[in-house]
mmCIF file of C-alpha atoms in Angstrom:
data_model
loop_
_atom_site.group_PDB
_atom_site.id
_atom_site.type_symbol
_atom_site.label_atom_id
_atom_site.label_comp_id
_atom_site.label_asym_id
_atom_site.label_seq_id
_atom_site.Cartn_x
_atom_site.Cartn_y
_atom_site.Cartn_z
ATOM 1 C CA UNK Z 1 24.861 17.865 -9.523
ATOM 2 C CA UNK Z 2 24.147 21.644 -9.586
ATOM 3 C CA UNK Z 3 21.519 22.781 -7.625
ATOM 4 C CA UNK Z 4 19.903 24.985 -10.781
ATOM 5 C CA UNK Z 5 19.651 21.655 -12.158
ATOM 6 C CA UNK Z 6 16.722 20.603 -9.332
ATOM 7 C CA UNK Z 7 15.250 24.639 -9.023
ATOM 8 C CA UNK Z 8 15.286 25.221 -13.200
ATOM 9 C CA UNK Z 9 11.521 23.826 -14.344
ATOM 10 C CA UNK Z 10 12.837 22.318 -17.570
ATOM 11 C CA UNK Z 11 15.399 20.436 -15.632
ATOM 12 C CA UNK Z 12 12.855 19.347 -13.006
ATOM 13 C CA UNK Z 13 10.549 18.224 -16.047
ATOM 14 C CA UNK Z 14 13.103 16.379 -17.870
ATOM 15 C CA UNK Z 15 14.159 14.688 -14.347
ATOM 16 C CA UNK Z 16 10.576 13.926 -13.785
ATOM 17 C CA UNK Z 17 10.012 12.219 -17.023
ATOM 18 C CA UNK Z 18 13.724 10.142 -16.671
ATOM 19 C CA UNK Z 19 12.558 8.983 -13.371
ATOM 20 C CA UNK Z 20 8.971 7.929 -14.813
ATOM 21 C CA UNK Z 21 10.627 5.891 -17.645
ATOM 22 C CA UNK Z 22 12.872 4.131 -14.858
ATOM 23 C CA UNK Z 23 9.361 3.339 -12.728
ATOM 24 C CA UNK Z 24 7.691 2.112 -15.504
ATOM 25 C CA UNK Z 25 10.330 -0.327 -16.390
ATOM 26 C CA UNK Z 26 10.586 -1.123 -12.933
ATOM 27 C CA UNK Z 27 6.910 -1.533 -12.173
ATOM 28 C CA UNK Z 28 5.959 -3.139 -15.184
ATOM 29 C CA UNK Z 29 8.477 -5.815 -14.906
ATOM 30 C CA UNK Z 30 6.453 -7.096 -11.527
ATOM 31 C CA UNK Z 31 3.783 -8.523 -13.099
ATOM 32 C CA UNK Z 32 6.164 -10.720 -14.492
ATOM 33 C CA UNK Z 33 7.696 -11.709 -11.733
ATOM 34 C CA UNK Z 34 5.146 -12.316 -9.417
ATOM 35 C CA UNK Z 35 3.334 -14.738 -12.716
ATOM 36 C CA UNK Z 36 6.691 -16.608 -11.942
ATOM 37 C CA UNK Z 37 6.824 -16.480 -8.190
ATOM 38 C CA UNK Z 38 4.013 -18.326 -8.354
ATOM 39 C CA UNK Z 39 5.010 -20.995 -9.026
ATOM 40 C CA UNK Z 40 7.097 -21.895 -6.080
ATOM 41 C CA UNK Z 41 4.588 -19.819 -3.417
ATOM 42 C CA UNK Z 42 1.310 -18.906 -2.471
ATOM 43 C CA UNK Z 43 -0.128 -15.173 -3.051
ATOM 44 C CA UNK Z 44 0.020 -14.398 0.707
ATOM 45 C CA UNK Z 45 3.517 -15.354 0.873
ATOM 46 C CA UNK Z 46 4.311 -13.402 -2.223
ATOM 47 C CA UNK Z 47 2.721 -10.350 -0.870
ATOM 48 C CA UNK Z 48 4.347 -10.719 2.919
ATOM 49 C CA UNK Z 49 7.428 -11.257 1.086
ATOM 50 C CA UNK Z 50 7.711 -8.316 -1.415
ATOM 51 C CA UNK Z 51 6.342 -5.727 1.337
ATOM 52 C CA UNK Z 52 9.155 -6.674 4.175
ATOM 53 C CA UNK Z 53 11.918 -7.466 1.799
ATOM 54 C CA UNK Z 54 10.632 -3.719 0.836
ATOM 55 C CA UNK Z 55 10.813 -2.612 4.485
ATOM 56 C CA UNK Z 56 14.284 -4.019 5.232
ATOM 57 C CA UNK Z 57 15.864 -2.276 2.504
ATOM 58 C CA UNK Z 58 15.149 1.220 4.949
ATOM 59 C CA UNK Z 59 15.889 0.066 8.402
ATOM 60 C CA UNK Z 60 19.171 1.773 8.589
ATOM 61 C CA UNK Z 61 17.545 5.088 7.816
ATOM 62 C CA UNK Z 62 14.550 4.346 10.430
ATOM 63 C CA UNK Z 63 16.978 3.411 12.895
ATOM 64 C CA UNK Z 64 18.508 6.645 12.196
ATOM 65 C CA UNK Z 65 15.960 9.076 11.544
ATOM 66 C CA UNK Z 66 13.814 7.750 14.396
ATOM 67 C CA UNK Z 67 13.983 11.353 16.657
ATOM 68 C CA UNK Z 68 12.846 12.838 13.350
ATOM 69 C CA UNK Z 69 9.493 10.839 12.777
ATOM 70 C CA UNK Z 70 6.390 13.451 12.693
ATOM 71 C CA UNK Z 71 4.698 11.878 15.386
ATOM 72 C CA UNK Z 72 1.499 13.671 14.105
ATOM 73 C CA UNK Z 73 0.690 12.251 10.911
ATOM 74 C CA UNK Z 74 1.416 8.586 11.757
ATOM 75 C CA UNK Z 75 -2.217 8.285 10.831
ATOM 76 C CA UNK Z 76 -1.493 9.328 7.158
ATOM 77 C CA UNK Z 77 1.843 6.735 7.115
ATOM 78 C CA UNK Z 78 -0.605 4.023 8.192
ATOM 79 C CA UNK Z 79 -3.130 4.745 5.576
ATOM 80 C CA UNK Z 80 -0.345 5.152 2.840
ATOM 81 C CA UNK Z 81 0.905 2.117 3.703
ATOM 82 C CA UNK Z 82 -1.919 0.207 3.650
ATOM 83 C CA UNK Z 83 -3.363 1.688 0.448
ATOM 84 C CA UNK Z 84 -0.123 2.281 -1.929
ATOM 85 C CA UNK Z 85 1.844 -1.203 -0.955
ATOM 86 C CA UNK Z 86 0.570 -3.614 1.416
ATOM 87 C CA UNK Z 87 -3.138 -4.281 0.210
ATOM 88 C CA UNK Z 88 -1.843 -3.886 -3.588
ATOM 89 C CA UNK Z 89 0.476 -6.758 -3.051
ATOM 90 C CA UNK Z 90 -1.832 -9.151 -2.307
ATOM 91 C CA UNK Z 91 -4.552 -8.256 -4.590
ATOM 92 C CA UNK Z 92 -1.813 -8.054 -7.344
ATOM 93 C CA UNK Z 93 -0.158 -11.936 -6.373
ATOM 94 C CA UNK Z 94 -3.577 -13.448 -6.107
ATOM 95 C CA UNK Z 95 -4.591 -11.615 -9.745
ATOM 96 C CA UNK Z 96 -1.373 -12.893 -11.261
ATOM 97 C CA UNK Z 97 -2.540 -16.591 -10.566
ATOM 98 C CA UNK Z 98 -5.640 -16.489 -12.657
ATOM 99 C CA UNK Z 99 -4.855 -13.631 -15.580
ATOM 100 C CA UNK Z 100 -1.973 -12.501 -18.038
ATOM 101 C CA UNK Z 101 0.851 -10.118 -16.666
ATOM 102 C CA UNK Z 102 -0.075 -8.176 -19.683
ATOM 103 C CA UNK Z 103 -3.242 -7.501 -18.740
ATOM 104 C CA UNK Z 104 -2.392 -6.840 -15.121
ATOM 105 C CA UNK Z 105 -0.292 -4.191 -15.938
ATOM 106 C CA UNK Z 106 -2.722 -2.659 -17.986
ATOM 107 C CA UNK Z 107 -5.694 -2.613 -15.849
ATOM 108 C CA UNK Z 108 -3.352 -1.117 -13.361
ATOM 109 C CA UNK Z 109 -2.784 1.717 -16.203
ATOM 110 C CA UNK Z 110 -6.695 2.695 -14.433
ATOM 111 C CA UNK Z 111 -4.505 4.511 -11.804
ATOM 112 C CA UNK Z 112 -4.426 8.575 -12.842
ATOM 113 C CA UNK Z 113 -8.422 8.122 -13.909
ATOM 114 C CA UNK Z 114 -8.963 7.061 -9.640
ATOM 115 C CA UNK Z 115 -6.643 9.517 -8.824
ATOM 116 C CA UNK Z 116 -8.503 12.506 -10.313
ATOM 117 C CA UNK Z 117 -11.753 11.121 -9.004
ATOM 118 C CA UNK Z 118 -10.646 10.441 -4.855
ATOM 119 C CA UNK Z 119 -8.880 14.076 -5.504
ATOM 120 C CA UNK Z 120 -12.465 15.670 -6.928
ATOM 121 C CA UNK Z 121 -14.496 13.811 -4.223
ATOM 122 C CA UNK Z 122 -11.937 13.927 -1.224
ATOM 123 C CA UNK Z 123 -9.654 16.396 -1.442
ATOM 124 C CA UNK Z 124 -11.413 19.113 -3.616
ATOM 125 C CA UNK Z 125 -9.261 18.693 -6.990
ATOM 126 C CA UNK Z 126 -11.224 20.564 -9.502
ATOM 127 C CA UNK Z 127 -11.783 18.463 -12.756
ATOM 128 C CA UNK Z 128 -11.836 20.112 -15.943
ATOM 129 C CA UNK Z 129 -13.968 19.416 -19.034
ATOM 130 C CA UNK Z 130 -11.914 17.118 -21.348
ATOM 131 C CA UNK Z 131 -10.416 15.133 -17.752
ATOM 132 C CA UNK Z 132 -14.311 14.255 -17.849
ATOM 133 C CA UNK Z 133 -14.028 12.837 -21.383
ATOM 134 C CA UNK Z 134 -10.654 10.899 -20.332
ATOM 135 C CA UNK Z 135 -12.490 9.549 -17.077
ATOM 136 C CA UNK Z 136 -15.443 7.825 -19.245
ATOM 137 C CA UNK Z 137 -12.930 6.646 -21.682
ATOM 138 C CA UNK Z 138 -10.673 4.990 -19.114
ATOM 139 C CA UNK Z 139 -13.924 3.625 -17.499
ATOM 140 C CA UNK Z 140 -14.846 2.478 -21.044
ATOM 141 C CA UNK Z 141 -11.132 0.970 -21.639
ATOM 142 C CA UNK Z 142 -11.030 -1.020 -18.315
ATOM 143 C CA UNK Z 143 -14.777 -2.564 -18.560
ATOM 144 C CA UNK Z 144 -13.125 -3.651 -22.238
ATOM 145 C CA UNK Z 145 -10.071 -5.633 -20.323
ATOM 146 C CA UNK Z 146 -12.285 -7.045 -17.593
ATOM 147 C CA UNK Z 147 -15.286 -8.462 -19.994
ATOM 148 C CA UNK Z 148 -12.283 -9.500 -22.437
ATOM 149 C CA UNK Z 149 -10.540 -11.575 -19.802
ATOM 150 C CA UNK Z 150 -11.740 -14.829 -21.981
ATOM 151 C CA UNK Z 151 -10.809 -15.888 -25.181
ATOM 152 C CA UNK Z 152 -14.377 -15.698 -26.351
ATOM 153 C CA UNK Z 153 -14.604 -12.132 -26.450
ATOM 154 C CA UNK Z 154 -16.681 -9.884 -24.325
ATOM 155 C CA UNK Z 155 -18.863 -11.367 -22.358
ATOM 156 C CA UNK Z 156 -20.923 -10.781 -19.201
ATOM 157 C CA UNK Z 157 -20.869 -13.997 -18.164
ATOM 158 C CA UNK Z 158 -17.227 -14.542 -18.859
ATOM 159 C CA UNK Z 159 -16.046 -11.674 -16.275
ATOM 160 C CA UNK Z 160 -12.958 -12.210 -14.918
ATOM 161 C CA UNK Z 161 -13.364 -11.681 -11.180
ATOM 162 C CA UNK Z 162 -9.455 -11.162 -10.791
ATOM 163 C CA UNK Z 163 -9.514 -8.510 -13.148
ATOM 164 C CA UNK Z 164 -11.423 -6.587 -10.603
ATOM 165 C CA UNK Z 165 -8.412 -7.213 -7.791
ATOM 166 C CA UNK Z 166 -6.567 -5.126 -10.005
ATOM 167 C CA UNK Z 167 -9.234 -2.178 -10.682
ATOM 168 C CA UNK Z 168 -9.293 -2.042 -6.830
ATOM 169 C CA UNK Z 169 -5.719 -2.291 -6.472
ATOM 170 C CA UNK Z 170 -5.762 1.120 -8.657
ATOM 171 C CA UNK Z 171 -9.081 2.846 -6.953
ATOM 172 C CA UNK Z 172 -6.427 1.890 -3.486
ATOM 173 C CA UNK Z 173 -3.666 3.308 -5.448
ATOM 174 C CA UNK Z 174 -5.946 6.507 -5.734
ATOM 175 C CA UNK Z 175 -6.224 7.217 -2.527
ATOM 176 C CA UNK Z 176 -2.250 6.881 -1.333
ATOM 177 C CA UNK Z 177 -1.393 9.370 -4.218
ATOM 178 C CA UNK Z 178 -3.743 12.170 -3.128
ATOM 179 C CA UNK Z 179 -2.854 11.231 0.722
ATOM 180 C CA UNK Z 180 1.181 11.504 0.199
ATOM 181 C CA UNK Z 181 0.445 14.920 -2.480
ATOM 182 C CA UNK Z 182 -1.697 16.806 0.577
ATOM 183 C CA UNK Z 183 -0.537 15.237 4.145
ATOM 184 C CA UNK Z 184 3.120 13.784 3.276
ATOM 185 C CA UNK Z 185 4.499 15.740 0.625
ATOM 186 C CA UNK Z 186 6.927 17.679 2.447
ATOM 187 C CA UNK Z 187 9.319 14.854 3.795
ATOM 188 C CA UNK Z 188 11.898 13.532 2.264
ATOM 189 C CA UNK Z 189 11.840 10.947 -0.587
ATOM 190 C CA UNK Z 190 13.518 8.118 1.369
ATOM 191 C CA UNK Z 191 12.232 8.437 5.003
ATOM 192 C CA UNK Z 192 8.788 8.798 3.489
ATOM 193 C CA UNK Z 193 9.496 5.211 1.632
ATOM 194 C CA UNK Z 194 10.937 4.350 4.318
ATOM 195 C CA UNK Z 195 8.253 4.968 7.429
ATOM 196 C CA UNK Z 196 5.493 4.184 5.128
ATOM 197 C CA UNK Z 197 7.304 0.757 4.293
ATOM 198 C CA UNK Z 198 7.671 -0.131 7.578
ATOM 199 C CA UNK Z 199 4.620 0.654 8.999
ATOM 200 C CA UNK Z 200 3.306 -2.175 7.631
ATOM 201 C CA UNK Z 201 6.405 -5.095 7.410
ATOM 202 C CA UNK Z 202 6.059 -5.881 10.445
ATOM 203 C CA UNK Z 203 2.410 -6.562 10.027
ATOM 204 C CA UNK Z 204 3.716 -8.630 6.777
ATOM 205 C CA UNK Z 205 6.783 -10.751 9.350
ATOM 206 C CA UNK Z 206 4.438 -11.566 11.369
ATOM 207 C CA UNK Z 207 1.756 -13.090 8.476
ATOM 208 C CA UNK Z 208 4.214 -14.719 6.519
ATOM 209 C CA UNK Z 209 5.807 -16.685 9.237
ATOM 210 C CA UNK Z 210 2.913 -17.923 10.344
ATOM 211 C CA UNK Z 211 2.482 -20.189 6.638
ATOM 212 C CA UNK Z 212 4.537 -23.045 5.306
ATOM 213 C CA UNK Z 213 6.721 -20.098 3.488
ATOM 214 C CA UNK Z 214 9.940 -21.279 5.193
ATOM 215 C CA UNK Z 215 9.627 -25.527 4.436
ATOM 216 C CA UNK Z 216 8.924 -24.238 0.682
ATOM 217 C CA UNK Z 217 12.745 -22.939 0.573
ATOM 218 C CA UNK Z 218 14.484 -25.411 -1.282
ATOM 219 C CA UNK Z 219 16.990 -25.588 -4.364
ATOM 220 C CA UNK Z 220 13.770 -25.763 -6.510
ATOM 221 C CA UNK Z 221 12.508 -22.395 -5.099
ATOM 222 C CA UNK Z 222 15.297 -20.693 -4.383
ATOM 223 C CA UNK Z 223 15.429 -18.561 -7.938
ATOM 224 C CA UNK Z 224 11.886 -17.992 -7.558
ATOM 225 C CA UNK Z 225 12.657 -16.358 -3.794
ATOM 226 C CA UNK Z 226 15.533 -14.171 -4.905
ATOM 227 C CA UNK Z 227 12.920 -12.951 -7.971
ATOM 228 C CA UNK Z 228 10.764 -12.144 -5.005
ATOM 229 C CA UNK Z 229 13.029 -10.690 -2.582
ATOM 230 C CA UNK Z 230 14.544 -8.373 -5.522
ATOM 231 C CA UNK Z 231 10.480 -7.608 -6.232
ATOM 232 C CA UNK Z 232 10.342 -6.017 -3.002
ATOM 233 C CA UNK Z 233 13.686 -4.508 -2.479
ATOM 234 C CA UNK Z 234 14.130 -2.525 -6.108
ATOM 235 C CA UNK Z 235 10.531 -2.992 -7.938
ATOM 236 C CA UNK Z 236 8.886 -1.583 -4.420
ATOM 237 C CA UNK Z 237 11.240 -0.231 -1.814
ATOM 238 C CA UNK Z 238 14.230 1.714 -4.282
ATOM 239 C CA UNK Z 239 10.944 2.610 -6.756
ATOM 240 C CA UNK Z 240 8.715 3.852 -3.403
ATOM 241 C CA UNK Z 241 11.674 6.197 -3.327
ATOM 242 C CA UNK Z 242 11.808 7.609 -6.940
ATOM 243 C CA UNK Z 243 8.056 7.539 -6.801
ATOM 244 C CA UNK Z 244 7.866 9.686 -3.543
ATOM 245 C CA UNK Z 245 10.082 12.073 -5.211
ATOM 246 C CA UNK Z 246 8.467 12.385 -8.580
ATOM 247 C CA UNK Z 247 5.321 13.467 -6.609
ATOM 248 C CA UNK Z 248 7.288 15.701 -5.125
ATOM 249 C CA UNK Z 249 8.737 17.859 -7.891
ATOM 250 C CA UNK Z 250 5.627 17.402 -9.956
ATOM 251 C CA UNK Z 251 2.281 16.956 -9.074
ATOM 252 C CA UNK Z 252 -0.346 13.559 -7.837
ATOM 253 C CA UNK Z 253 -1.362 13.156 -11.424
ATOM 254 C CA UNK Z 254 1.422 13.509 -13.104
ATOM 255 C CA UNK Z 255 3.373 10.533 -11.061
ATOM 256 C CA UNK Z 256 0.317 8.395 -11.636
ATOM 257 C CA UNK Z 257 0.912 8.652 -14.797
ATOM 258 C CA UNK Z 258 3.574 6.291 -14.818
ATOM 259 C CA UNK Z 259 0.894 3.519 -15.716
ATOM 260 C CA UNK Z 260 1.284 5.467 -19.113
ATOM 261 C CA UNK Z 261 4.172 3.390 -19.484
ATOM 262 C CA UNK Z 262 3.444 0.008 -17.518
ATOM 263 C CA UNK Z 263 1.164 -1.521 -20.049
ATOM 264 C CA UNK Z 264 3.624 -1.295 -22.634
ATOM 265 C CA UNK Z 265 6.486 -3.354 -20.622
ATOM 266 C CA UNK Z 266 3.983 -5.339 -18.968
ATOM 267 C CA UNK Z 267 2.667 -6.121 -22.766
ATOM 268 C CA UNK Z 268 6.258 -6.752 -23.995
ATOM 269 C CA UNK Z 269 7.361 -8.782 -20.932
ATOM 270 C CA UNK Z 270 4.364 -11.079 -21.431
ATOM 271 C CA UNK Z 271 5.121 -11.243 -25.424
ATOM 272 C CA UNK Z 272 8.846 -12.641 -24.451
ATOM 273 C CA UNK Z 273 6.973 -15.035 -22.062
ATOM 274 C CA UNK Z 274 4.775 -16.516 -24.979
ATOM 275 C CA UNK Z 275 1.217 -14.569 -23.386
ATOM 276 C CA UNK Z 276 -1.572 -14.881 -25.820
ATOM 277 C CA UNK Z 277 -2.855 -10.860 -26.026
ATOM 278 C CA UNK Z 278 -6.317 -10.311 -27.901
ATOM 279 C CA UNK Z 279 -7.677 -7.798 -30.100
ATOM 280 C CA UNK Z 280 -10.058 -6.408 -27.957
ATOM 281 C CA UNK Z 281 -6.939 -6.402 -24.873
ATOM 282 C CA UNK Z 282 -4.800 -3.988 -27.427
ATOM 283 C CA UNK Z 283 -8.342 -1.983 -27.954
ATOM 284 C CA UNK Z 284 -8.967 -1.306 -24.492
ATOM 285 C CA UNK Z 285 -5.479 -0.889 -23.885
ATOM 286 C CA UNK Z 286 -5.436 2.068 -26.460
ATOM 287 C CA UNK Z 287 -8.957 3.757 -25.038
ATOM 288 C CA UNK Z 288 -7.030 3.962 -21.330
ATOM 289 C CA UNK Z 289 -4.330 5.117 -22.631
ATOM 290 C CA UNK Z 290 -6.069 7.726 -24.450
ATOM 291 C CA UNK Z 291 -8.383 8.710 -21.600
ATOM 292 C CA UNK Z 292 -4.799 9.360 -19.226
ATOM 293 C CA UNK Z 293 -3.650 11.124 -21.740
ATOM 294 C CA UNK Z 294 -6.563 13.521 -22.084
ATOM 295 C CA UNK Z 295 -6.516 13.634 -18.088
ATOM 296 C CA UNK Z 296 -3.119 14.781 -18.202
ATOM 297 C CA UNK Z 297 -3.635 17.287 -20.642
ATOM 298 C CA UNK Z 298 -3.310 21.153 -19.584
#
C-alpha cells in the first residue's frame, strides 16, 4: 500500500473507521462467547484462558524484539496490562454468568464517557461543554441498564450487582486508553500488544493451572475451549493490535469509541441466541449511545 495512503488525513480517517467496524464485530462477538464458554468452565479459567491464549499469539515477536523493550516504561506495560485485558477478563466471564451478552456489551458501550473523565482528572484533557451533556447522559443511560437488569423494570432493589463488573470493567478500560495515548503511544502496534499481553500471561499460566481447568478437557468441552482459545487469540490478541493502532493514528477517544458499535452486535448476537431484551434495555441503550456521540462531537 502507498505510503500517502497512511500520511493523507482522509485516508487515515477512512482506515480508522474500517478498523473500528472490524473491532466492533470482533469485540462484540465476546460476550457471546464467553455466555457459551460457560458452560463447560469456570470464570477464572475463562479469563486465564483468553489472556494467555492472547499472549502466545506474540511470543515470536517478544522473543525477537526483546533488545528493543523500553526498559523505562515497564511500569506503564504493567498497568496497561492489568487495566485494558487482564482484570477486564475476569470481571467480564464472571458478568456473563449472571446477565445477557446484550447487555454486557452495552454497559461496556460506558467506555469513551470514563475515558474523557480519567483524561480530565488524570491527565489534564480539557472537557468541553456539550462532552458535559454526553457524560450525564451516558451516566443516565448506564444507571437505566443496571436498575433494568430484572424483568420487573427499574428497581432499586432489583440491582444487578454484575452489571456493575462491567461499569468497572469500562472505568478500568478508562484508564489503559489514556495510559497507552500519553506513555505508550509511540511504539509499534504489535510489540505494544504484544509486551502488554505478556506482561500479564504468565501471571494468567500460572492461575489457571493451578484449577481443575485441565480434567474439564474432554470431548464435551472441547468446542467450548477452541471458542475460548480463538476469544483470546483474535477477539483480544489480533484486536489488541488493530486497537493499539487505531489509537495511534487517531486519538484516546476516538478508539473508545468503538463501543459505538459493540452494543449493536452484542444486541444482534444475543437476538440469534433467543436473549429476551427489554424496553427500558433499548432506552438506555439509545441515551449512551447518544451521550458518546455528543462526546465525540467536535
Amino acid at each position: 500500500m502507498n505510503k500517502n495512503t497512511f500520511t493523507n488525513p482522509e485516508n487515515r480517517t477512512l482506515i480508522s473507521w474500517l478498523l473500528l467496524s472490524l473491532l466492533a464485530i470482533m469485540w462484540g462477538s465476546s460476550f457471546i462467547i464467553i455466555k457459551k464458554s460457560l458452560d463447560a468452565f469456570t470464570p477464572i479459567q475463562i479469563g486465564t484462558v483468553r489472556i494467555l491464549a492472547a499472549g502466545l499469539v506474540f511470543l515470536p515477536w517478544i522473543i525477537s524484539s526483546r533488545k528493543q523493550f523500553p526498559k523505562e516504561k515497564t511500569k506503564y506495560f504493567i498497568a496497561s496490562g492489568l487495566l485494558g485485558y487482564f482484570l477486564p477478563a475476569f470481571l467480564f466471564a464472571f458478568a456473563g454468568s449472571k446477565i445477557n451478552s446484550s447487555l454486557s456489551g452495552t454497559l461496556n458501550s460506558a467506555t469513551p464517557l470514563f475515558v474523557l473523565i480519567v483524561g480530565a482528572i488524570f491527565f489534564q484533557q480539557i472537557i468541553k461543554r456539550w462532552q458535559v451533556a454526553g457524560l450525564v447522559l451516558g451516566f443516565a443511560g448506564s444507571v437505566i441498564l443496571v436498575l433494568s437488569s430484572s424483568k420487573d423494570g427499574l428497581s432499586l432493589n432489583q440491582l444487578n450487582p454484575y452489571a456493575l463488573l462491567i461499569i468497572l470493567a469500562s472505568l478500568m478500560y478508562g484508564f489503559n486508553v489514556n495510559i497507552v495515548g500519553k506513555h505508550l503511544s509511540g511504539i509499534n502496534a504489535v510489540l505494544l500488544s504484544g509486551w502488554t499481553l505478556f506482561s500479564v500471561a504468565v501471571v494468567s499460566a500460572i492461575i489457571l493451572f493451578s484449577t481443575d481447568f485441565v480434567s474439564r478437557i474432554n470431548t464435551d468441552t472441547l468446542q467450548p475451549l477452541m471458542m475460548l482459545l480463538l476469544l483470546g487469540a483474535i477477539n483480544s490478541g489480533i484486536a489488541a493490535i488493530i486497537f493499539n493502532y487505531v489509537l495511534q493514528i487517531s486519538s484516546p477517544v476516538f478508539a473508545s469509541s468503538v463501543t459505538y458499535l459493540i452494543p449493536v452486535v452484542a444486541t444482534l448476537m444475543g437476538f440469534i441466541d433467543g436473549e429476551s431484551i427489554s424496553f427500558l434495555h433499548y432506552f438506555g441503550m439509545t441515551i449512551i449511545l447518544v451521550g458518546v456521540y455528543l462526546i465525540n462531537k467536535k
